[in-house]
Coordinates of C-alpha atoms and ligand atoms in Angstrom, one line a residue:
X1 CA 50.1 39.5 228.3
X2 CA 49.4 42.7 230.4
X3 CA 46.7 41.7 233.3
X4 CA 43.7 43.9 233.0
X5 CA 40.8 44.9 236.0
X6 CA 38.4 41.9 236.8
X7 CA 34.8 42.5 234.5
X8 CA 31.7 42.0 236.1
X9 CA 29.5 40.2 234.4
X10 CA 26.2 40.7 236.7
X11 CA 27.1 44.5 237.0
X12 CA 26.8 45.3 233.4
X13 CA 26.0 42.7 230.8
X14 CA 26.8 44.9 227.7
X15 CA 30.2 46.4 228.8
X16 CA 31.0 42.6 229.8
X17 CA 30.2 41.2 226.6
X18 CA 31.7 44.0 224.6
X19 CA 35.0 43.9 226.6
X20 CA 35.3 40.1 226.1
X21 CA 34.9 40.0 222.7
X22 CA 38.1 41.9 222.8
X23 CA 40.3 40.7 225.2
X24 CA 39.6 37.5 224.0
X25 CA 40.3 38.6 220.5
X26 CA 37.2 37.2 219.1
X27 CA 35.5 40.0 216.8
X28 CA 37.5 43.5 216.5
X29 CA 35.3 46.3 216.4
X30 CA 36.8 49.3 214.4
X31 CA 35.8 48.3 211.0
X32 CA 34.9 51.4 209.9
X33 CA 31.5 50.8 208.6
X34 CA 28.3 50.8 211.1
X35 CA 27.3 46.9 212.2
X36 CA 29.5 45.1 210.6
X37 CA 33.3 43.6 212.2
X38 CA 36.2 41.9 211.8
X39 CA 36.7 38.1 212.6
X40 CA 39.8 37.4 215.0
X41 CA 41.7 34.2 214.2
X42 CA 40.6 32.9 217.8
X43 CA 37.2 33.8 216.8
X44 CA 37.3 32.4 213.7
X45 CA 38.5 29.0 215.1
X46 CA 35.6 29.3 217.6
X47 CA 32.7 30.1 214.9
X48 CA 34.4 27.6 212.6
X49 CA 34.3 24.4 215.2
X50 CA 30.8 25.2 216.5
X51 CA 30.0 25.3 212.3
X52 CA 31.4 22.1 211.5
X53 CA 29.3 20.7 213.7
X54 CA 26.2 22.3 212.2
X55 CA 27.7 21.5 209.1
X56 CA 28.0 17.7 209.9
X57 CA 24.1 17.9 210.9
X58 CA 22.9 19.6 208.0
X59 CA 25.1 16.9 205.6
X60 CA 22.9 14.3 206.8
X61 CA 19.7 15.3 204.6
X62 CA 21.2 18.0 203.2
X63 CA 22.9 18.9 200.0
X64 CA 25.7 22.2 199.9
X65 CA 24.7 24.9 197.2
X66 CA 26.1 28.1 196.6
X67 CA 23.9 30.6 195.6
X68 CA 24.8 34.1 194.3
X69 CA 25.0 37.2 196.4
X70 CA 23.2 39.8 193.8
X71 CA 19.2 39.4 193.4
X72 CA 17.6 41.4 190.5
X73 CA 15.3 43.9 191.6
X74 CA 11.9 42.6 190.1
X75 CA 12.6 39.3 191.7
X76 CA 13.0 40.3 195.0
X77 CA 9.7 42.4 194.8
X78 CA 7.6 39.6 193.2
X79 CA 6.5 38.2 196.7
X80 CA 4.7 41.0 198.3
X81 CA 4.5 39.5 201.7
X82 CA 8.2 38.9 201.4
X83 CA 9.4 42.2 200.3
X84 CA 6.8 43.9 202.7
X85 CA 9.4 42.7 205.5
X86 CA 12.3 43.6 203.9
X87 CA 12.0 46.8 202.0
X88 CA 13.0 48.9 204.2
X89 CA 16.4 46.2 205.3
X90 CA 17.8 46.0 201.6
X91 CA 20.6 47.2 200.7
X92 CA 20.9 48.3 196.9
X93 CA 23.7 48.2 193.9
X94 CA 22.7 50.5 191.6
X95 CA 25.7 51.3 189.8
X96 CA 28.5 49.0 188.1
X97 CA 31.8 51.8 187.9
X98 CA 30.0 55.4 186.5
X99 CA 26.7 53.3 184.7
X100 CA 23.6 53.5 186.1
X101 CA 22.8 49.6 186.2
X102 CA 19.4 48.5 184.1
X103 CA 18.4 46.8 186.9
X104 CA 19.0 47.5 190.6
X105 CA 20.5 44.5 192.2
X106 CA 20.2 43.7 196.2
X107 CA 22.7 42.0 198.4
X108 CA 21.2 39.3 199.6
X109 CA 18.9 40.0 202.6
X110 CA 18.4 35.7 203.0
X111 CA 18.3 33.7 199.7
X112 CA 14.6 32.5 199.0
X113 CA 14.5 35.1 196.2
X114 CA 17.7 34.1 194.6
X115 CA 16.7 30.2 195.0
X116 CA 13.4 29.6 193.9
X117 CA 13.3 31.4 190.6
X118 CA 16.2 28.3 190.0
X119 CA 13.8 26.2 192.3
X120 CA 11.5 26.2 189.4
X121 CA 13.8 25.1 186.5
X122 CA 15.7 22.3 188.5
X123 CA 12.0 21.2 189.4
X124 CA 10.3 19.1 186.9
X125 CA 8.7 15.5 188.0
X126 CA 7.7 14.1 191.4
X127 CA 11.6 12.7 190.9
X128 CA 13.1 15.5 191.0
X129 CA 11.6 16.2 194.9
X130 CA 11.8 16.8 197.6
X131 CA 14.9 19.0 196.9
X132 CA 17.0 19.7 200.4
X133 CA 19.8 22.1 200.1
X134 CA 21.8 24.5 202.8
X135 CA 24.6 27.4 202.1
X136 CA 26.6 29.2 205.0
X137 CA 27.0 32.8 203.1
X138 CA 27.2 36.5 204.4
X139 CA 23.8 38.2 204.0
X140 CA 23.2 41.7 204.2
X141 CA 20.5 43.6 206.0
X142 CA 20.0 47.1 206.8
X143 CA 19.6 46.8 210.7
X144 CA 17.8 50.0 212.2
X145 CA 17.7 48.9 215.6
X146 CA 21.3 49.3 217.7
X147 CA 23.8 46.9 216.2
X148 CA 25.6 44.6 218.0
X149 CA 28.9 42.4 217.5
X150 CA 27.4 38.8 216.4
X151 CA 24.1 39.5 217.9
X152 CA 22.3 42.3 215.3
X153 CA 24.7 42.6 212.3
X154 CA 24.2 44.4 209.0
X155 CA 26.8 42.1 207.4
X156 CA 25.9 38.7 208.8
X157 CA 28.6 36.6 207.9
X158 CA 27.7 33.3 208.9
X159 CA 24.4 32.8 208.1
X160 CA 23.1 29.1 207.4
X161 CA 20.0 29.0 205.9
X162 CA 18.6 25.6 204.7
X163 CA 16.1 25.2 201.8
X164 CA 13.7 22.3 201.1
X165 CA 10.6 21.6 198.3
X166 CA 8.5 18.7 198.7
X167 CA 5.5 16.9 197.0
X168 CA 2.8 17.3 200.0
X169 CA 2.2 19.3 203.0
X170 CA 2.9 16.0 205.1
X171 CA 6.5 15.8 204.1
X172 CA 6.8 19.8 204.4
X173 CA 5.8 19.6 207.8
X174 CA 7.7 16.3 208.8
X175 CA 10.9 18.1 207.6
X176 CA 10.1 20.9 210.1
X177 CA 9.8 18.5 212.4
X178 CA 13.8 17.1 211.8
X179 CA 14.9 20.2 211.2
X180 CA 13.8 21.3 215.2
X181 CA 15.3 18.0 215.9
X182 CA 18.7 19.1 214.4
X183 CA 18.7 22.4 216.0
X184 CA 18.1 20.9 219.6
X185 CA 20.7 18.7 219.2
X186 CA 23.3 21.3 217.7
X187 CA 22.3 23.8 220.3
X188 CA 22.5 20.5 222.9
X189 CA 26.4 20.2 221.8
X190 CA 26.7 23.8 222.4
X191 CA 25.2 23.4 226.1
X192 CA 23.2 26.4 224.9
X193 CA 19.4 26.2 226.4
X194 CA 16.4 27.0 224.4
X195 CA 12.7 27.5 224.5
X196 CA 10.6 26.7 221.1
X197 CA 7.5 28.6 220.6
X198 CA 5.4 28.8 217.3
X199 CA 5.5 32.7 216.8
X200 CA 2.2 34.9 216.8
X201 CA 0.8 35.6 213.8
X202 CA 2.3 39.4 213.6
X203 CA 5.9 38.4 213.7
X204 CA 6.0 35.5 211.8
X205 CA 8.9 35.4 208.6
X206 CA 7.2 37.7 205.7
X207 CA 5.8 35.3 203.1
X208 CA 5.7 32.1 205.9
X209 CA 2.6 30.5 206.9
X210 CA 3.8 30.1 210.5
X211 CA 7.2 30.6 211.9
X212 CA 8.7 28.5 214.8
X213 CA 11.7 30.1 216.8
X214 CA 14.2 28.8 219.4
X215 CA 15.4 31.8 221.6
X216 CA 17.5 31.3 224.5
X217 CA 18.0 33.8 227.7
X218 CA 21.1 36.0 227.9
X219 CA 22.5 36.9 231.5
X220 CA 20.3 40.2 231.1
X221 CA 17.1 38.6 231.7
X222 CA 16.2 39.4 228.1
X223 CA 15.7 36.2 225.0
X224 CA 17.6 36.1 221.9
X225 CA 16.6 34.3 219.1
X226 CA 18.8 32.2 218.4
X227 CA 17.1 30.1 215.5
X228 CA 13.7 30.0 213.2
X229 CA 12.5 27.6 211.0
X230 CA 9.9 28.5 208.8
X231 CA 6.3 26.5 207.0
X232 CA 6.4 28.1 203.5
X233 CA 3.2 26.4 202.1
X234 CA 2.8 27.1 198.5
X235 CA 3.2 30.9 198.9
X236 CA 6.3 31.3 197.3
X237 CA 5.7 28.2 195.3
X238 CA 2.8 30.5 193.8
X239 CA 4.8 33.7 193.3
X240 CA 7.3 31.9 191.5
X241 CA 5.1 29.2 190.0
X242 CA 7.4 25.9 190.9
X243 CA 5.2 23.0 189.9
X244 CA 5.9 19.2 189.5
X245 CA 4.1 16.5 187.3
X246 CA 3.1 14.3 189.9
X247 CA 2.6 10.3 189.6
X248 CA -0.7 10.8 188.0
X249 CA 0.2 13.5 185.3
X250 CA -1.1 16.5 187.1
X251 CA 0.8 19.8 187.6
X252 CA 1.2 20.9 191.0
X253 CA 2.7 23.2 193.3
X254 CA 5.5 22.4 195.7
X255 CA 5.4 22.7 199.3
X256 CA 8.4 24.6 200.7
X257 CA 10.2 25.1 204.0
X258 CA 13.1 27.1 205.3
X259 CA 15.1 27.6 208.2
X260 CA 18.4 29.3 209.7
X261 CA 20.9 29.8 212.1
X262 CA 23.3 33.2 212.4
X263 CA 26.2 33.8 214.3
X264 CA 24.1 34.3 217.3
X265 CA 25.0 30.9 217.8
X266 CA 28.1 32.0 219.0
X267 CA 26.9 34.9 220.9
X268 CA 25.1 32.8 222.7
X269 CA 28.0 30.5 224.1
X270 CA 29.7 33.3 224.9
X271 CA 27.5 35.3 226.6
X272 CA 25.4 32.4 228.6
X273 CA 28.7 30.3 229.8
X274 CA 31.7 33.5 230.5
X275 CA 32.0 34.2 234.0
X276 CA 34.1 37.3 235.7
X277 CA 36.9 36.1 234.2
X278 CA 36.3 35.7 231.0
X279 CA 35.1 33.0 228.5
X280 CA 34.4 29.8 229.4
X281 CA 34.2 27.5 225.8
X282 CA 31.9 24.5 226.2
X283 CA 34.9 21.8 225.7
X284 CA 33.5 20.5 222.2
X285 CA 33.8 23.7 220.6
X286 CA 37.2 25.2 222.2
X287 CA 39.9 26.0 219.7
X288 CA 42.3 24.8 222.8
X289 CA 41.0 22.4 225.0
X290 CA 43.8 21.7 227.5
X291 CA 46.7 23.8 227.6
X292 CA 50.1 22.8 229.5
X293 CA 51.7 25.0 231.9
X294 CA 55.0 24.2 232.8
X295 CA 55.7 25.6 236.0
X296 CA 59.4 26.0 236.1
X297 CA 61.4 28.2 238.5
X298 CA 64.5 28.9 237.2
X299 CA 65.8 29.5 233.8
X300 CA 68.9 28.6 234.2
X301 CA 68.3 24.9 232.5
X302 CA 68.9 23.1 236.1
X303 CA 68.2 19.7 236.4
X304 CA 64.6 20.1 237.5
X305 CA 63.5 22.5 235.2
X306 CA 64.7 20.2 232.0
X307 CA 62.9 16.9 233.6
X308 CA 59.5 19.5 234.0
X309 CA 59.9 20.4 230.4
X310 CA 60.1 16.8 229.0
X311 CA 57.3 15.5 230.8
X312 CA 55.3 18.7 229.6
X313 CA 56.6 17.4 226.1
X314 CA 55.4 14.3 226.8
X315 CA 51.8 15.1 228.0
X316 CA 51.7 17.7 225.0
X317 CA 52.1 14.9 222.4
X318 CA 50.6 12.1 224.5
X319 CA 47.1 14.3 224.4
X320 CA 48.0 15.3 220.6
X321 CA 47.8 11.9 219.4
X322 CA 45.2 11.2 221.4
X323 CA 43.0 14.0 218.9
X324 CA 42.8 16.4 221.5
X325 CA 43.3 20.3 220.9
X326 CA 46.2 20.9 223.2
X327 CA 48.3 23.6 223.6
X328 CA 51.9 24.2 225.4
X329 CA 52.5 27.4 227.3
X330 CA 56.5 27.4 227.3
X331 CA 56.6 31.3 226.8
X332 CA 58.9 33.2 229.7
X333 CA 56.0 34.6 231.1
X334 CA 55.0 33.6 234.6
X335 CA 52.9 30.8 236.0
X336 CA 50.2 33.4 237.2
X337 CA 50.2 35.6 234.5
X338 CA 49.8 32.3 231.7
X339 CA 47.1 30.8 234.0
X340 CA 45.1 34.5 233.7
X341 CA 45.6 35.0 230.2
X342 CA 44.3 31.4 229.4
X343 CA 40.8 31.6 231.8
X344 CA 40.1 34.8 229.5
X345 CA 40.1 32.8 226.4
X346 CA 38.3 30.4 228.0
X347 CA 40.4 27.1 228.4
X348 CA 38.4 24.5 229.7
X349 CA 41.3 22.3 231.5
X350 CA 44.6 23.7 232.4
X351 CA 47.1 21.3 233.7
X352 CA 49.8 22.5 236.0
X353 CA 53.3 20.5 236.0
X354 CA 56.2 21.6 238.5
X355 CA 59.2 19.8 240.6
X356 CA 56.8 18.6 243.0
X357 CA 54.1 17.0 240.6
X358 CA 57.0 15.3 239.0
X359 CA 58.0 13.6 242.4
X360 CA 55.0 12.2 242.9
X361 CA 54.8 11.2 239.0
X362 CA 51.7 13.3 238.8
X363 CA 50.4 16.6 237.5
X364 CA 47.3 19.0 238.3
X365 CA 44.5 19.6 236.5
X366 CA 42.3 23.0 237.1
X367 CA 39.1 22.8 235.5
X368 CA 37.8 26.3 234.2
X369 CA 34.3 25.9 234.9
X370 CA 34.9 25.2 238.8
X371 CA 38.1 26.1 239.2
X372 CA 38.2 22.7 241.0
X373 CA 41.5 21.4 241.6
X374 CA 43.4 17.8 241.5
X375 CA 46.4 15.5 241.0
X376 CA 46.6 13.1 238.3
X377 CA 48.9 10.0 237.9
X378 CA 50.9 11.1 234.4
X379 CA 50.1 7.5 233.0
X380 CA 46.6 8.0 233.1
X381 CA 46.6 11.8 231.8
X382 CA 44.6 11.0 228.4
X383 CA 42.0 8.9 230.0
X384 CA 41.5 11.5 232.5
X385 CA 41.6 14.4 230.2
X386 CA 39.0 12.7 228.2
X387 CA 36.7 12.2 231.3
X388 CA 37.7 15.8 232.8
X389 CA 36.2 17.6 229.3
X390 CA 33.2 15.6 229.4
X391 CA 32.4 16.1 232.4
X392 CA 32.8 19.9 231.8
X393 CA 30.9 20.1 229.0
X394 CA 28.3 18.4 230.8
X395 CA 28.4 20.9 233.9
X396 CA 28.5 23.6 231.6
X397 CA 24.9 22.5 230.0
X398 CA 23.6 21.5 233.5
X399 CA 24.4 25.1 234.9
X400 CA 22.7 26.9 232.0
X401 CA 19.8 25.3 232.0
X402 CA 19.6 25.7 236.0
X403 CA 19.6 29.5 234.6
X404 CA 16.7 29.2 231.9
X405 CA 13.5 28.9 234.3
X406 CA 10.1 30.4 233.4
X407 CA 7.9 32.1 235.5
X408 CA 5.0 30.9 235.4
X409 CA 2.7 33.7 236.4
X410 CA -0.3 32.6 238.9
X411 CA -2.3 35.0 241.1
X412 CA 0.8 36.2 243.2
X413 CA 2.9 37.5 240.7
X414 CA 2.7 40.8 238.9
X415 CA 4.0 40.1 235.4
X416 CA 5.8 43.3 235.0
X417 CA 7.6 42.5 237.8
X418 CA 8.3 38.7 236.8
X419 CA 9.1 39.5 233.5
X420 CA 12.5 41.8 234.9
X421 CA 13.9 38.6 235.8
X422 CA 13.6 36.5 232.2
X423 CA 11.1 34.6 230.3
X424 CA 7.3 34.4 231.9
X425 CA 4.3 32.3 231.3
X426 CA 0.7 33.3 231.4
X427 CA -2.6 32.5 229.3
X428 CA -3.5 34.3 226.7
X429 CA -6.6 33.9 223.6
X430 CA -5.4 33.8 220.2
X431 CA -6.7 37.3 219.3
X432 CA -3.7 39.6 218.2
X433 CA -5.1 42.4 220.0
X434 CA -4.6 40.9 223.5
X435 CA -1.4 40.2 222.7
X436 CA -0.4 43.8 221.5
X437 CA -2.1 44.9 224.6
X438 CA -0.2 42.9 227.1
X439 CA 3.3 43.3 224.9
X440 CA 2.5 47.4 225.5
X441 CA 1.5 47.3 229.3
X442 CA 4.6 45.0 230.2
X443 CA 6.9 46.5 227.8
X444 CA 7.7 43.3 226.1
X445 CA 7.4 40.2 223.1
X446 CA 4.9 37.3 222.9
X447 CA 7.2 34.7 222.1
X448 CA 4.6 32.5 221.3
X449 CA 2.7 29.3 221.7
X450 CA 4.6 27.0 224.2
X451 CA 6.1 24.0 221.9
X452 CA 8.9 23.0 224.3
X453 CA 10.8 24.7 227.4
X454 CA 12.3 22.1 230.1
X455 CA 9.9 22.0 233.3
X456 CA 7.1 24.1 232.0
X457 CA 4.1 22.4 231.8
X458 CA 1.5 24.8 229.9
X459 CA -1.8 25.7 231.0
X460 CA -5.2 26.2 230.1
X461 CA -6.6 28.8 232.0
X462 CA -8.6 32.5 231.2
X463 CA -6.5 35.3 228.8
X464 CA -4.6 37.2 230.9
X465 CA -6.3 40.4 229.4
X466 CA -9.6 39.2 227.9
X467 CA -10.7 35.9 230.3
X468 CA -11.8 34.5 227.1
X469 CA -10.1 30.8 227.0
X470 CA -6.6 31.2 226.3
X471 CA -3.2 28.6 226.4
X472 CA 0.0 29.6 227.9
X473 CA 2.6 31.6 225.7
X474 CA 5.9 32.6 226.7
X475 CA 6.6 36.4 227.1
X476 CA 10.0 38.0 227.5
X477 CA 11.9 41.1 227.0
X478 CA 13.8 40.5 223.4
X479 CA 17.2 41.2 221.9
Ligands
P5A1 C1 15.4 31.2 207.3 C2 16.6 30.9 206.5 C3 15.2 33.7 207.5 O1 15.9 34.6 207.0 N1 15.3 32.5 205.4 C4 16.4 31.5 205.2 C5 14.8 32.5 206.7 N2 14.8 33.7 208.8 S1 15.2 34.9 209.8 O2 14.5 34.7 211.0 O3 15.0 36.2 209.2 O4 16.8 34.7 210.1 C6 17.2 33.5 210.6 C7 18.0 33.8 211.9 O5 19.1 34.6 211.6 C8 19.3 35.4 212.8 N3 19.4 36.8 212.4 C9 20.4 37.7 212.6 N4 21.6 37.5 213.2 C10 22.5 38.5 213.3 N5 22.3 39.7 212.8 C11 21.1 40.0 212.2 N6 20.8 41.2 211.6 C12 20.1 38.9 212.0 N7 18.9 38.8 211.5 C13 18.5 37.6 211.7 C14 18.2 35.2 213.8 O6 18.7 34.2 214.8 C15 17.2 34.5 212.9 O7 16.4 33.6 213.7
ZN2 ZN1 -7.7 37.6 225.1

């Protein structure tokens, strides 16, 4: 546990986020091979909680499939909107040992193209819908743009992607509609904030009607998208001709939906809730949640010292039972030096236990979003805990969303100015050109129509380049 220089995370966003990811032992970098990286056990735990409870979500409606990695060649080209967006991300095995393969196989860029053409023989009668199915795979896509650890990965190891047919339109888009309920609450249990916005035409998913994306704001005053759910229609339904008999005996196509979360997920509650110090893990996704720190001054097994370590004992498997992720720090290392180590991974409640807390039959809790200090009776400790981590996780979520405001530009504010700071709000028309114009002249994205973002209430007014009639959309400088 050697103690390393304080990181600021204001100064220098990137060097902060890098340098955590490290001390904290989440992802290791040197993998030799560009954009891709190694998961640390304490990483792992991380990504796997926050997981599980996506996982629980998805099970409601949702069925588990496993599809395979390798898509043949000719049926990844056979959407052309589809492939159009992915050509030039795919990578290629072209060769099994010394043989030239007969035909090319990708690594799975996302899985439509592995799915449907399966789709269309598990699909029969109006029974067999609406199908609803979800795999957490790797995915593979060749990233141009600078790579980043969790946040633009050519491996992307944790991708969730969710798959859905149905008989009408109406249920297509009413699964949309669940599936953004799902994500707001998984991203709500994360205490990670989010705009939605329906996505302009020009950057919607390649072979989607429309796209819907949740993005959130990273401590650099620039959005990551952080989620996008997509309205299929019957374009790939088409390409890969998956009809039903419906009630009356007719043949026809399904409607189709997809949608998916990546590890970003965990970028983002790194990045939005670490402070100076380090991480600071929303309680209901922290591998430890409380750990124990017996503060002991001799080691010479004095009376004292052996009542401290009992009642550590004691709270350890008190707060075990209880279900509680709990972790005793009985290594020889100092007080100071433990309570360090544990703010970098991101602790959310440390409690303290010496001679003196024992004589007033009491310890102290240090919360890790504060830092705000108190005694607590040891025969209440589980109740309190309990209270403590809510209340935590609840301050956490308060805090970020303090951070997520949009400015909503009016005539005093310059929007290349505005936009500097985070996420801005102005009119614009629905003609593409304005908004290429005003992404080149502010040097950033059109997130999109407005379809939620806490305390913004959109506005009707003249386009911000045209003074045609135009509707807010958000604007921001993108990950
Ligand atoms: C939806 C699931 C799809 O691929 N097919 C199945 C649809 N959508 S998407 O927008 O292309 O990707 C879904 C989300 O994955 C994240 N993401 C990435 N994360 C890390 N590294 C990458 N290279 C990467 N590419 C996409 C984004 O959050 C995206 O919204
Ligand atoms: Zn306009």
């Amino acid at each position: 546990m050697q103690e390393e220089s304080v990181l600021k995370k204001e100064d220098n966003f990137s060097v902060w986020y890098n340098e955590i990811l490290k001390r904290a032992k989440i992802l290791d970098v040197r993998y030799p091979v560009k954009g891709v990286y190694v998961w640390y056990p304490y990483g792992l735990k991380l990504r796997n909680l926050i997981y599980g409870i996506l996982r629980t979500l998805m099970d409601d409606e949702h069925e588990e499939v496993l599809f395979p990695l390798l898509i043949r060649r000719d049926e990844l080209l056979k959407e052309k909107e589809h492939i159009k967006g992915f050509e030039e991300e795919v990578f290629w095995v072209t060769h099994g040992g010394t043989t030239e393969l007969d035909v090319p196989l990708a690594l799975r860029p996302t899985s439509e193209t592995a799915m449907y053409p399966i789709f269309k023989v598990w699909i029969r009668s109006h029974r067999d819908l609406p199908i609803r199915v979800y795999q957490i795979v790797n995915t593979f896509r060749y990233e141009t743009k600078h790579t980043r650890p969790l946040i633009r990965l050519r491996e992307i190891t944790s991708f969730k992607e969710a798959h859905t047919a149905h008989a009408s339109r109406e249920e297509a888009e009413t699964q949309i509609n669940k599936a953004i309920a799902i994500y707001r609450n998984f991203f709500d249990q994360l205490a990670v904030p989010y705009v939605i916005t329906k996505r302009p035409d020009w950057d919607k998913f390649p072979g989607a009607e429309y796209t819907i994306a949740f993005d959130t704001l990273m401590p650099d005053g620039r959005t990551m998208q952080i989620a996008t759910l997509h309205m299929l229609g019957e374009n790939f339904a088409h390409t890969f001709d998956i009809r039903y008999e419906a009630e009356d005996g007719s043949s026809r196509f399904v409607n189709q939906t997809c949608y998916g979360i990546s590890e970003r997920c965990v970028a983002a509650v790194i990045a939005i809730h670490g402070d100076d110090r380090g991480l600071v893990l929303p309680p209901r996704v922290a591998p430890i949640q409380v750990v124990i720190v017996p503060i002991i001054f001799s080691s010479t097994g004095d009376t004292p010292s052996e009542k401290v370590k009992e009642a550590c004992n004691a709270i350890y498997n008190e707060l075990k039972g209880a279900g509680i992720r709990v972790f005793l720090d009985d290594s020889p290392d100092r007080p100071g030096a433990k309570y360090y180590y544990w703010e970098m991974k991101g602790v959310p409640l440390r409690i303290e236990l010496g001679p003196r807390d024992l004589t007033n039959v009491s310890c102290t809790f240090v919360r890790r979003d504060n830092f705000a200090k108190r005694q607590v009776p040891l025969n209440t400790v589980v109740q309190s805990v309990n209270k403590t981590l809510d209340d935590i996780q609840h301050c956490l979520h308060a805090r970020a969303m303090q951070k997520l405001k949009i400015c909503a530009i009016n005539g005093d504010t310059e929007p290349k100015d505005a936009i500097r700071e985070g996420i801005i709000a102005l009119p614009l028309c629905d003609n593409e050109s304005c908004g290429k114009k005003l992404e080149e002249s502010i040097g950033a994205n059109v997130l999109g129509e407005v379809l939620y973002a806490a305390a913004h209430r959109a506005r009707r007014n003249a386009c911000a380049i045209c003074a045609r009639e135009g509707e807010d959309v958000l604007v921001a400088r993108t990950y």
